[in-house]
């Protein structure tokens, strides 16, 4: 069931996922994008096709009606977040989460009825295996706890209101525009520098990866429907060993690096094997 | 093992529990108490035996060294919290929790090494039965979520620091100074007004009750030792039906009310039967 959504406000539009979300939305929708001094949009092919509205979430907007300021969008896809990839900084909790809570509740108080926000698999914390949306969360990072608290607080906020609230938990992704510090970007950079060896972890950890274009497509489909709300894992449900992921990537691009497995330890804030249960997402695909 | 604690700062000292905590601490310790315009201490027998230091947590204290301001106490017992008993107000999250987080981390950053804070059984949410400290929390109220988030955030904060952090989850209590809106206070008031009937819930819910003097004693003992840290249930481990509690109370005081059971529904934010597992607390009593 498709919502009667015509205009969508996208935050974080110039980020890794946001770029692809805007591109896909533009085929059918009127898109508004937030700009700040920090995120001047450059290079995106959709620059001339969206409406830019300046806004900075770190300013005091408590007296403003942001919903009217953003020209009453039918739906909001909220991707923006600060301070990544430093998952451990307490700024996620003592600074950012309240900014996002106030931003989103300002929109909802003033009339927004359809909100999609990205969460993270770090909300699950160190739980292993196939993770379903109804598992109690146990985040161990400041970022995971901030997102988890934001979701729980918004849940309390929307409880007695007529609001479509979708919380999309992102797992891992790769693709065009990815952070240069991410794994496959580093493999690519090493290959292009003709380095013989690539240092990495043992690579046996099992992760849930999706191409960023699929992530963006899932987000757009979730945002534009009104049947499925609450927490939705944006996951493949198909765990892959990180070593296999890297080898497959090298094969596709015919990179001839030798992998130096076990050079780095595993990060302490992730379990060795976890992936998302994608049933809720897939029920969208096949109605 | 007793800490070498000589001076203790108590917040919320004029509250229901605080009054008893200060009284018990004064026998052996030097006690400092915070006063605000809102909580002018009156009537407490210990008024002339403590040091009062004015402070308001809702002001901007970000530039101050609060630890020095409070004259470098050896330990802090933090009981204060606003807005109770309205457990559902979102102010617990969007206003109070950050004030408390900033207050406590200001003290810890500036040298406090021993902190005891009261949590709540509402952090467990709707989980039934005997609740152990290591259960994942699932709060369903704004107050429970705010306390839960405060505890988790402080856990992240103290992780790499040499700090004794004790989080004491309170269950139910009764005694001198209790809120006039609490159950036994209302029974007493009705009896003193010579009302024939007392309207209440069915009374079959099982709860964990302690006299407030025991709660205060537990808090003082927890605060003054350094062996047991982390989450500690302040509970009896002995569930009692609320109806039995009321009947026992009436018998003790020879009140002749008739109970109109089932007049009120059960609150929606509590399970029908839950109580605290007190092993950690009891290991303190019998070392």
XYZ file of C-alpha atoms in Angstrom, chain A residues 178 183-198 245-259:
32
model
C 31.661 5.059 1.031
C 37.154 -1.776 4.634
C 36.466 -2.114 0.898
C 37.499 1.503 0.264
C 40.843 0.696 1.863
C 41.214 -2.473 -0.219
C 40.559 -0.438 -3.334
C 42.990 2.308 -2.314
C 45.736 -0.252 -1.569
C 45.164 -1.955 -4.937
C 45.266 1.335 -6.802
C 48.545 2.171 -5.059
C 49.829 -1.218 -6.294
C 50.617 -2.364 -2.788
C 51.405 -6.087 -2.641
C 49.846 -6.810 0.751
C 46.651 -5.762 2.528
C 33.578 -10.231 1.126
C 37.074 -8.864 0.503
C 38.083 -11.760 -1.764
C 34.906 -11.427 -3.817
C 35.496 -7.684 -4.160
C 39.103 -8.229 -5.281
C 38.015 -10.844 -7.800
C 35.363 -8.549 -9.304
C 37.900 -5.779 -9.742
C 40.824 -8.080 -10.535
C 42.925 -6.724 -7.688
C 45.982 -8.852 -6.942
C 46.567 -8.053 -3.270
C 47.725 -10.691 -0.806
C 45.633 -10.598 2.348
